[in-house]
């Protein structure tokens, strides 16, 4: 190969890695949080808990019209300003890979007239979101959320539910010590007063803040409070907090939400400076924080967004929701050694001796599977001893051995891999034999 050819090949190989800020989930991995079984377990627990609370799944596209996020999330937010994957398609439409799930759910709620359904409408979703952030541990460009939205109710019970559900899901992942930070951002009555007070207080401070904050101050002063720069944050104690301006209705809403959380001993504390990074929030906002994750310790967040549906062209509709960062939950659980995992194992390993038995073994495995029994077999021409070793390694409950003798007698030698006990079973009854012991699920038996 010429020198140029070698360089080309190296460049190509370099690009045969996943894009920056992404990762693969594999059946086996040294890191528990990157195993597909861990993802499946978390998804299953999430679905189960959400179904118990009356939520049903919605699946929206991975990309949407860019305008949806500009209008929904807010032009002045970091997400819209610098984190969106936006492109023009061949029809010259501006599209964006979804950075979050709330705006798409509201879009679908309006598009399909879900406001005409019995209210409230309770929906959940899970899947990848995309944000062009600086990757680091716990911060990815393709992140994965499990989220829920409750549309059509202003009841504080809904706010409480939205805090309690993600806590329950975290606990099922082994995160017993997740804490909630809670605040209220006020409503259309009291927030403008707070905003004005904040603007005035910032006027004296703005020159001491970072460049991004100076821009935020111009566009939406509330966004300044979301700045993570320590140089900016050390001034924040001099700024007013939303709580200084809550109206009576907002105060009562928060008190009623807290009363439910207190009854259930939810681990939360008020955080007067919590503002969240998206513009649509009104009243309740919260974040779930896990220990041991370093800077990226928020495993979830959410809040009420009573103005968003109307802002996107619908009727006035109060709503509240949350999203959990599944990547971070599993990372935190991995650090604690509590990452959940589903590990499918074959129920039966069909082993054989000799080429004639091989054919029967393949057919038996196929028939068992068709009958709802998880069956595995050798594909590498291994001898019996190594097949049985393989059966052990894969965690098979039984081995079904077909040798010359069994072939002649029309039987299968079934070995219980736990007790080592063996039994000869007639070959035409073997599927039923396993079905009886394993509680087969499928229909078509052998
Ligand atoms: P969010 O706080 O932007 O809220 O994201 C929710 C969670 O997603 C975060 O707490 C974090 O765990 C995870 N997350 C966000 N960005 C990244 C990243 N780059 N890498 C890894 N994990 C990340 C929302 O998205 C709102 N839609 C939540 C909501 C639903 N509010 C009302 N309804």
Coordinates of C-alpha atoms and ligand atoms in Angstrom, one line a residue:
X1 CA 0.0 0.0 0.0
X2 CA 1.3 3.5 -0.8
X3 CA 1.9 5.9 2.0
X4 CA -1.2 7.9 1.0
X5 CA -3.2 4.7 0.8
X6 CA -2.2 3.8 4.3
X7 CA -3.1 7.3 5.6
X8 CA -6.5 7.0 3.9
X9 CA -7.1 3.6 5.5
X10 CA -6.1 5.0 8.9
X11 CA -8.5 7.9 8.5
X12 CA -11.3 5.5 7.6
X13 CA -10.6 3.3 10.5
X14 CA -10.6 6.4 12.8
X15 CA -14.1 7.1 11.6
X16 CA -15.2 3.6 12.4
X17 CA -15.8 4.7 16.0
X18 CA -19.1 6.0 17.2
X19 CA -19.5 9.8 17.1
X20 CA -18.2 11.9 20.0
X21 CA -20.6 11.9 22.9
X22 CA -22.3 8.6 22.0
X23 CA -21.8 5.0 23.2
X24 CA -22.9 1.5 22.4
X25 CA -24.9 -0.7 24.7
X26 CA -23.9 -4.4 24.4
X27 CA -25.1 -7.7 25.9
X28 CA -21.9 -7.9 27.8
X29 CA -19.7 -5.1 29.0
X30 CA -17.3 -4.5 31.9
X31 CA -19.4 -1.5 32.8
X32 CA -22.8 -2.7 34.1
X33 CA -24.5 0.5 32.8
X34 CA -23.6 -0.3 29.2
X35 CA -25.2 -3.7 29.3
X36 CA -28.4 -4.1 27.3
X37 CA -29.9 -6.1 30.2
X38 CA -29.5 -3.1 32.5
X39 CA -31.4 -0.9 30.0
X40 CA -34.1 -3.4 29.6
X41 CA -34.5 -3.8 33.3
X42 CA -34.8 0.0 33.8
X43 CA -37.2 0.3 30.9
X44 CA -39.3 -2.5 32.2
X45 CA -39.4 -1.0 35.8
X46 CA -40.3 2.4 34.4
X47 CA -43.1 1.1 32.2
X48 CA -44.5 -1.0 35.1
X49 CA -44.5 2.0 37.5
X50 CA -46.0 4.3 34.8
X51 CA -48.7 1.9 33.9
X52 CA -49.6 1.6 37.6
X53 CA -50.1 5.3 37.6
X54 CA -52.3 5.3 34.5
X55 CA -49.8 6.5 31.9
X56 CA -49.8 5.2 28.3
X57 CA -47.0 5.3 25.9
X58 CA -46.6 7.8 23.1
X59 CA -43.9 7.6 20.4
X60 CA -43.1 10.7 18.5
X61 CA -40.6 11.1 15.7
X62 CA -36.9 11.5 16.5
X63 CA -36.9 14.8 14.5
X64 CA -39.3 17.6 14.4
X65 CA -39.6 21.0 12.7
X66 CA -37.0 23.2 14.2
X67 CA -39.6 25.9 15.0
X68 CA -41.3 23.6 17.5
X69 CA -38.3 23.7 19.8
X70 CA -37.6 27.4 19.1
X71 CA -41.1 28.3 20.2
X72 CA -41.5 25.5 22.8
X73 CA -38.3 25.5 24.7
X74 CA -37.5 29.2 24.3
X75 CA -35.1 31.1 22.0
X76 CA -32.9 32.3 24.9
X77 CA -32.2 28.8 26.3
X78 CA -28.8 27.1 25.9
X79 CA -30.6 24.2 24.3
X80 CA -32.0 26.3 21.5
X81 CA -29.0 28.7 21.3
X82 CA -26.2 26.2 21.0
X83 CA -27.2 22.6 21.6
X84 CA -29.5 21.6 18.8
X85 CA -28.7 19.2 15.9
X86 CA -30.4 21.2 13.2
X87 CA -30.3 20.5 9.5
X88 CA -32.1 21.2 6.2
X89 CA -33.5 18.2 4.4
X90 CA -33.5 17.7 0.7
X91 CA -36.9 19.6 0.6
X92 CA -35.2 22.5 2.3
X93 CA -37.2 22.1 5.5
X94 CA -35.4 23.0 8.8
X95 CA -35.5 20.0 11.0
X96 CA -34.0 19.3 14.5
X97 CA -33.2 16.0 16.2
X98 CA -35.3 16.2 19.3
X99 CA -33.4 17.6 22.3
X100 CA -36.2 16.7 24.7
X101 CA -39.7 15.1 24.7
X102 CA -42.1 17.7 26.1
X103 CA -42.5 20.0 23.1
X104 CA -43.1 17.0 20.8
X105 CA -45.7 15.5 23.1
X106 CA -47.5 18.8 23.2
X107 CA -47.3 19.0 19.4
X108 CA -48.9 15.6 19.1
X109 CA -51.5 16.4 21.8
X110 CA -52.6 19.3 19.6
X111 CA -52.2 17.7 16.2
X112 CA -54.3 14.7 17.2
X113 CA -56.9 16.7 19.3
X114 CA -56.0 14.9 22.5
X115 CA -57.5 18.0 24.2
X116 CA -60.9 16.5 23.2
X117 CA -60.1 13.2 25.1
X118 CA -61.2 12.8 28.7
X119 CA -58.8 14.9 30.7
X120 CA -56.2 14.7 32.0
X121 CA -54.2 12.8 29.4
X122 CA -51.3 10.9 30.8
X123 CA -48.5 10.0 28.4
X124 CA -45.0 8.6 28.7
X125 CA -42.1 8.1 26.3
X126 CA -38.7 6.7 26.3
X127 CA -35.9 7.0 23.8
X128 CA -32.9 9.0 22.6
X129 CA -32.6 12.8 22.7
X130 CA -29.8 14.8 21.1
X131 CA -27.9 17.8 22.5
X132 CA -24.7 19.2 21.2
X133 CA -23.1 19.6 24.6
X134 CA -19.4 19.2 25.6
X135 CA -19.2 15.5 26.3
X136 CA -17.9 14.3 29.7
X137 CA -18.8 11.5 32.1
X138 CA -22.6 11.6 32.4
X139 CA -23.1 14.1 29.6
X140 CA -23.7 12.8 26.1
X141 CA -24.8 14.1 22.8
X142 CA -27.2 11.2 22.4
X143 CA -28.8 10.9 25.8
X144 CA -31.8 8.7 26.7
X145 CA -34.8 9.9 28.6
X146 CA -37.8 8.2 30.2
X147 CA -40.4 10.9 30.6
X148 CA -44.0 11.5 31.3
X149 CA -46.5 14.3 30.8
X150 CA -49.9 14.9 32.4
X151 CA -51.9 17.3 30.4
X152 CA -55.2 18.9 31.4
X153 CA -55.0 19.3 35.1
X154 CA -53.8 22.1 37.4
X155 CA -54.3 20.0 40.5
X156 CA -51.3 20.0 42.9
X157 CA -51.8 16.2 43.2
X158 CA -50.5 16.0 39.6
X159 CA -47.4 17.9 40.6
X160 CA -46.8 15.5 43.5
X161 CA -47.3 12.5 41.3
X162 CA -44.7 13.8 38.9
X163 CA -42.1 14.0 41.7
X164 CA -43.0 10.7 43.2
X165 CA -43.0 8.6 40.1
X166 CA -39.4 9.3 39.0
X167 CA -38.3 8.7 42.7
X168 CA -39.9 5.3 42.6
X169 CA -38.2 4.5 39.3
X170 CA -34.9 5.5 40.7
X171 CA -35.4 3.3 43.7
X172 CA -36.2 0.4 41.5
X173 CA -32.8 1.0 39.9
X174 CA -31.2 0.8 43.4
X175 CA -30.8 4.5 43.9
X176 CA -32.2 4.8 47.4
X177 CA -30.7 8.1 48.2
X178 CA -31.8 10.3 45.4
X179 CA -32.9 13.7 46.6
X180 CA -35.3 16.2 45.1
X181 CA -34.7 19.9 44.8
X182 CA -38.0 21.8 44.6
X183 CA -39.0 25.3 43.8
X184 CA -41.8 27.4 42.3
X185 CA -41.2 29.9 39.5
X186 CA -44.5 31.7 40.0
X187 CA -47.2 32.2 37.4
X188 CA -48.2 34.8 34.8
X189 CA -49.5 37.0 37.6
X190 CA -46.4 37.1 39.8
X191 CA -43.5 36.0 37.6
X192 CA -43.3 39.3 35.6
X193 CA -42.9 41.2 38.9
X194 CA -40.0 38.9 39.9
X195 CA -38.5 39.2 36.4
X196 CA -38.5 42.9 36.6
X197 CA -37.0 42.9 40.0
X198 CA -34.3 40.5 38.8
X199 CA -33.6 42.7 35.8
X200 CA -33.1 45.7 38.0
X201 CA -30.8 43.8 40.4
X202 CA -28.8 42.4 37.5
X203 CA -28.3 45.8 36.0
X204 CA -25.6 46.6 38.6
X205 CA -24.1 43.1 38.3
X206 CA -24.1 42.3 34.7
X207 CA -20.6 43.6 33.9
X208 CA -19.2 41.1 36.4
X209 CA -20.9 38.2 34.8
X210 CA -19.6 35.9 32.0
X211 CA -20.3 36.8 28.3
X212 CA -23.1 34.2 28.0
X213 CA -24.8 35.8 31.0
X214 CA -24.6 39.2 29.5
X215 CA -26.4 37.9 26.5
X216 CA -28.9 36.0 28.7
X217 CA -29.5 39.2 30.6
X218 CA -30.5 40.9 27.3
X219 CA -32.7 38.1 26.1
X220 CA -34.3 36.7 29.2
X221 CA -32.8 37.6 32.6
X222 CA -34.2 34.5 34.3
X223 CA -31.8 32.4 32.3
X224 CA -28.9 34.1 34.1
X225 CA -29.9 32.1 37.2
X226 CA -29.3 28.9 35.2
X227 CA -25.6 29.7 34.6
X228 CA -23.2 27.1 36.0
X229 CA -20.1 29.3 36.0
X230 CA -18.8 29.6 39.6
X231 CA -17.7 33.2 38.8
X232 CA -21.3 34.1 38.1
X233 CA -22.9 31.9 40.8
X234 CA -21.0 33.6 43.6
X235 CA -23.0 36.8 43.0
X236 CA -26.4 35.1 43.0
X237 CA -27.0 35.4 46.7
X238 CA -27.5 39.2 46.0
X239 CA -30.3 38.5 43.5
X240 CA -34.0 38.2 44.4
X241 CA -35.5 34.7 44.3
X242 CA -39.0 33.8 42.8
X243 CA -40.2 33.1 46.4
X244 CA -39.9 36.8 47.2
X245 CA -42.7 37.4 44.7
X246 CA -45.0 34.4 44.8
X247 CA -48.7 35.4 44.7
X248 CA -51.2 33.7 47.1
X249 CA -52.3 31.2 44.5
X250 CA -48.7 30.1 43.8
X251 CA -47.9 29.9 47.5
X252 CA -51.0 27.7 48.0
X253 CA -50.2 25.5 45.0
X254 CA -46.7 24.8 46.4
X255 CA -48.0 24.2 49.9
X256 CA -50.6 21.7 48.6
X257 CA -47.9 19.9 46.5
X258 CA -45.6 19.8 49.5
X259 CA -48.4 18.4 51.7
X260 CA -48.6 15.3 49.6
X261 CA -44.9 14.9 49.4
X262 CA -44.6 15.3 53.2
X263 CA -47.3 12.7 53.8
X264 CA -45.3 10.2 51.7
X265 CA -42.0 11.3 53.2
X266 CA -40.5 12.2 49.9
X267 CA -36.9 13.2 50.3
X268 CA -37.1 16.8 49.0
X269 CA -35.9 20.2 49.9
X270 CA -36.8 23.7 48.7
X271 CA -34.2 25.3 46.6
X272 CA -35.0 29.0 46.1
X273 CA -32.5 29.3 43.3
X274 CA -33.6 26.4 41.1
X275 CA -34.8 27.7 37.7
X276 CA -34.2 24.8 35.2
X277 CA -32.8 25.2 31.7
X278 CA -36.0 25.3 29.6
X279 CA -38.3 28.4 29.3
X280 CA -41.7 26.7 29.5
X281 CA -42.0 26.2 33.2
X282 CA -44.5 27.9 35.5
X283 CA -44.9 27.2 39.2
X284 CA -43.5 23.9 40.2
X285 CA -40.0 22.9 39.1
X286 CA -37.8 20.1 40.5
X287 CA -34.7 18.2 39.9
X288 CA -33.7 14.7 41.1
X289 CA -30.1 14.5 42.3
X290 CA -28.0 11.3 42.8
X291 CA -24.9 11.0 44.9
X292 CA -21.6 10.1 43.4
X293 CA -22.1 11.4 39.9
X294 CA -19.9 14.4 40.2
X295 CA -20.8 17.5 38.2
X296 CA -23.6 15.8 36.2
X297 CA -25.6 14.7 39.2
X298 CA -29.1 15.5 38.0
X299 CA -30.7 12.2 37.1
X300 CA -34.0 13.8 36.3
X301 CA -36.0 17.0 36.3
X302 CA -39.4 18.4 35.4
X303 CA -42.1 20.8 36.4
X304 CA -45.4 22.4 35.5
X305 CA -45.8 24.2 32.2
X306 CA -49.3 25.7 32.2
X307 CA -48.6 28.0 29.3
X308 CA -47.0 25.8 26.7
X309 CA -50.0 24.2 25.0
X310 CA -51.5 27.7 24.4
X311 CA -48.2 29.0 23.3
X312 CA -48.0 26.3 20.6
X313 CA -51.5 27.3 19.4
X314 CA -53.8 25.2 21.6
X315 CA -56.5 26.0 24.2
X316 CA -55.3 27.0 27.7
X317 CA -54.2 23.7 29.2
X318 CA -52.4 23.2 32.5
X319 CA -49.8 20.5 32.4
X320 CA -46.9 19.0 34.3
X321 CA -44.2 16.4 33.6
X322 CA -40.8 14.9 34.2
X323 CA -37.9 13.3 32.4
X324 CA -35.3 11.0 33.8
X325 CA -31.8 10.6 32.3
X326 CA -31.5 6.9 31.9
X327 CA -27.8 7.1 31.2
X328 CA -27.2 8.8 34.5
X329 CA -29.5 6.6 36.5
X330 CA -27.7 3.5 35.3
X331 CA -24.2 5.1 35.8
X332 CA -25.1 6.0 39.4
X333 CA -26.6 2.5 40.0
X334 CA -23.4 1.0 38.5
X335 CA -21.2 2.9 40.9
X336 CA -23.3 1.6 43.8
X337 CA -23.2 -1.9 42.4
X338 CA -27.0 -1.9 42.1
X339 CA -27.5 -1.6 38.4
X340 CA -30.5 -3.8 37.6
X341 CA -30.1 -6.4 34.9
X342 CA -32.2 -8.8 32.8
X343 CA -30.1 -11.7 31.6
X344 CA -32.0 -14.0 29.2
X345 CA -30.6 -17.5 29.5
X346 CA -31.6 -20.6 27.4
X347 CA -34.0 -22.9 29.2
X348 CA -32.8 -25.8 27.2
X349 CA -29.4 -26.4 25.5
X350 CA -29.8 -29.1 22.8
X351 CA -26.5 -31.0 22.6
X352 CA -25.7 -33.8 20.2
X353 CA -23.1 -36.4 19.3
X354 CA -22.4 -37.2 15.7
X355 CA -23.5 -35.7 12.4
X356 CA -26.9 -37.6 12.2
X357 CA -27.9 -36.4 15.6
X358 CA -26.9 -32.9 14.6
X359 CA -29.8 -32.6 12.2
X360 CA -32.2 -33.8 14.8
X361 CA -30.8 -31.4 17.3
X362 CA -31.3 -28.5 15.0
X363 CA -34.9 -29.5 14.4
X364 CA -35.6 -30.1 18.1
X365 CA -34.2 -26.7 19.0
X366 CA -36.4 -25.0 16.3
X367 CA -39.5 -26.9 17.4
X368 CA -38.9 -26.1 21.1
X369 CA -38.5 -22.4 20.2
X370 CA -41.7 -22.5 18.1
X371 CA -43.4 -24.0 21.2
X372 CA -42.2 -21.1 23.4
X373 CA -39.2 -22.7 25.0
X374 CA -35.9 -20.8 24.9
X375 CA -33.6 -23.3 23.2
X376 CA -29.9 -22.9 22.3
X377 CA -27.5 -25.2 20.5
X378 CA -24.0 -25.5 19.2
X379 CA -23.1 -23.8 15.9
X380 CA -19.4 -24.5 15.9
X381 CA -19.1 -28.3 15.6
X382 CA -18.0 -28.8 19.2
X383 CA -17.7 -32.2 20.9
X384 CA -20.2 -33.1 23.6
X385 CA -18.1 -32.1 26.6
X386 CA -17.6 -28.6 25.1
X387 CA -21.2 -28.3 24.3
X388 CA -22.2 -29.0 27.9
X389 CA -19.6 -26.5 29.0
X390 CA -21.2 -24.0 26.7
X391 CA -24.6 -24.9 28.2
X392 CA -23.2 -24.1 31.6
X393 CA -21.7 -20.9 30.6
X394 CA -24.9 -19.7 29.1
X395 CA -26.9 -20.6 32.2
X396 CA -29.1 -23.2 30.6
X397 CA -31.6 -24.9 32.9
X398 CA -31.6 -28.2 31.1
X399 CA -29.5 -30.0 28.5
X400 CA -31.2 -32.2 26.0
X401 CA -28.7 -34.7 24.6
X402 CA -29.1 -36.5 21.4
X403 CA -26.6 -39.3 20.8
X404 CA -26.5 -42.3 18.5
X405 CA -28.3 -44.4 21.1
X406 CA -31.0 -41.9 21.7
X407 CA -31.4 -41.5 18.0
X408 CA -32.0 -45.2 17.6
X409 CA -34.4 -45.4 20.5
X410 CA -36.3 -42.3 19.5
X411 CA -35.5 -40.6 22.9
X412 CA -33.7 -37.6 24.3
X413 CA -31.6 -37.7 27.4
X414 CA -32.6 -34.7 29.5
X415 CA -30.1 -33.5 32.1
X416 CA -31.1 -31.1 34.8
X417 CA -28.1 -28.7 34.8
X418 CA -28.6 -27.8 38.5
X419 CA -29.1 -31.3 40.1
X420 CA -27.2 -33.3 37.4
X421 CA -30.2 -35.8 37.3
X422 CA -30.9 -37.4 33.9
X423 CA -34.1 -38.8 32.4
X424 CA -34.9 -40.4 29.1
X425 CA -37.8 -38.8 27.4
X426 CA -39.5 -40.0 24.2
X427 CA -38.5 -37.6 21.4
X428 CA -42.0 -36.9 20.2
X429 CA -43.1 -35.9 23.8
X430 CA -40.1 -33.8 24.6
X431 CA -41.6 -30.4 23.8
X432 CA -44.6 -31.2 26.0
X433 CA -42.2 -32.5 28.7
X434 CA -40.4 -29.1 28.8
X435 CA -43.6 -27.2 28.3
X436 CA -45.0 -28.8 31.5
X437 CA -41.9 -28.0 33.5
X438 CA -41.1 -24.5 32.1
X439 CA -44.6 -23.2 31.6
X440 CA -44.2 -22.8 27.8
X441 CA -45.8 -19.7 26.3
X442 CA -46.0 -20.4 22.6
X443 CA -48.5 -22.4 20.6
X444 CA -47.0 -24.6 17.9
X445 CA -45.4 -27.6 19.7
X446 CA -43.3 -30.3 18.2
Ligands
LIG1 P1 -33.9 18.3 31.3 O1 -33.6 18.6 32.7 O2 -33.4 19.1 30.3 O3 -35.5 18.2 31.3 O4 -33.5 16.8 31.1 C1 -34.0 15.7 32.0 C2 -32.8 14.8 32.4 O5 -32.2 14.3 31.2 C3 -31.7 15.5 33.1 O6 -32.0 15.6 34.5 C4 -30.5 14.5 32.9 O7 -30.6 13.4 33.8 C5 -30.8 14.1 31.5 N1 -29.9 14.8 30.5 C6 -30.1 16.0 30.0 N2 -29.1 16.3 29.2 C7 -28.2 15.3 29.2 C8 -27.0 14.9 28.6 N3 -26.4 15.7 27.7 N4 -26.4 13.7 28.9 C9 -27.0 12.9 29.7 N5 -28.1 13.1 30.3 C10 -28.8 14.3 30.1 C11 -36.2 17.9 30.1 O8 -35.7 17.4 29.1 C12 -37.7 18.2 30.2 N6 -38.3 17.8 28.9 C13 -38.3 17.4 31.4 C14 -39.8 17.7 31.5 C15 -40.8 16.9 31.1 N7 -40.4 18.8 32.0 C16 -41.7 18.7 31.9 N8 -41.9 17.5 31.3

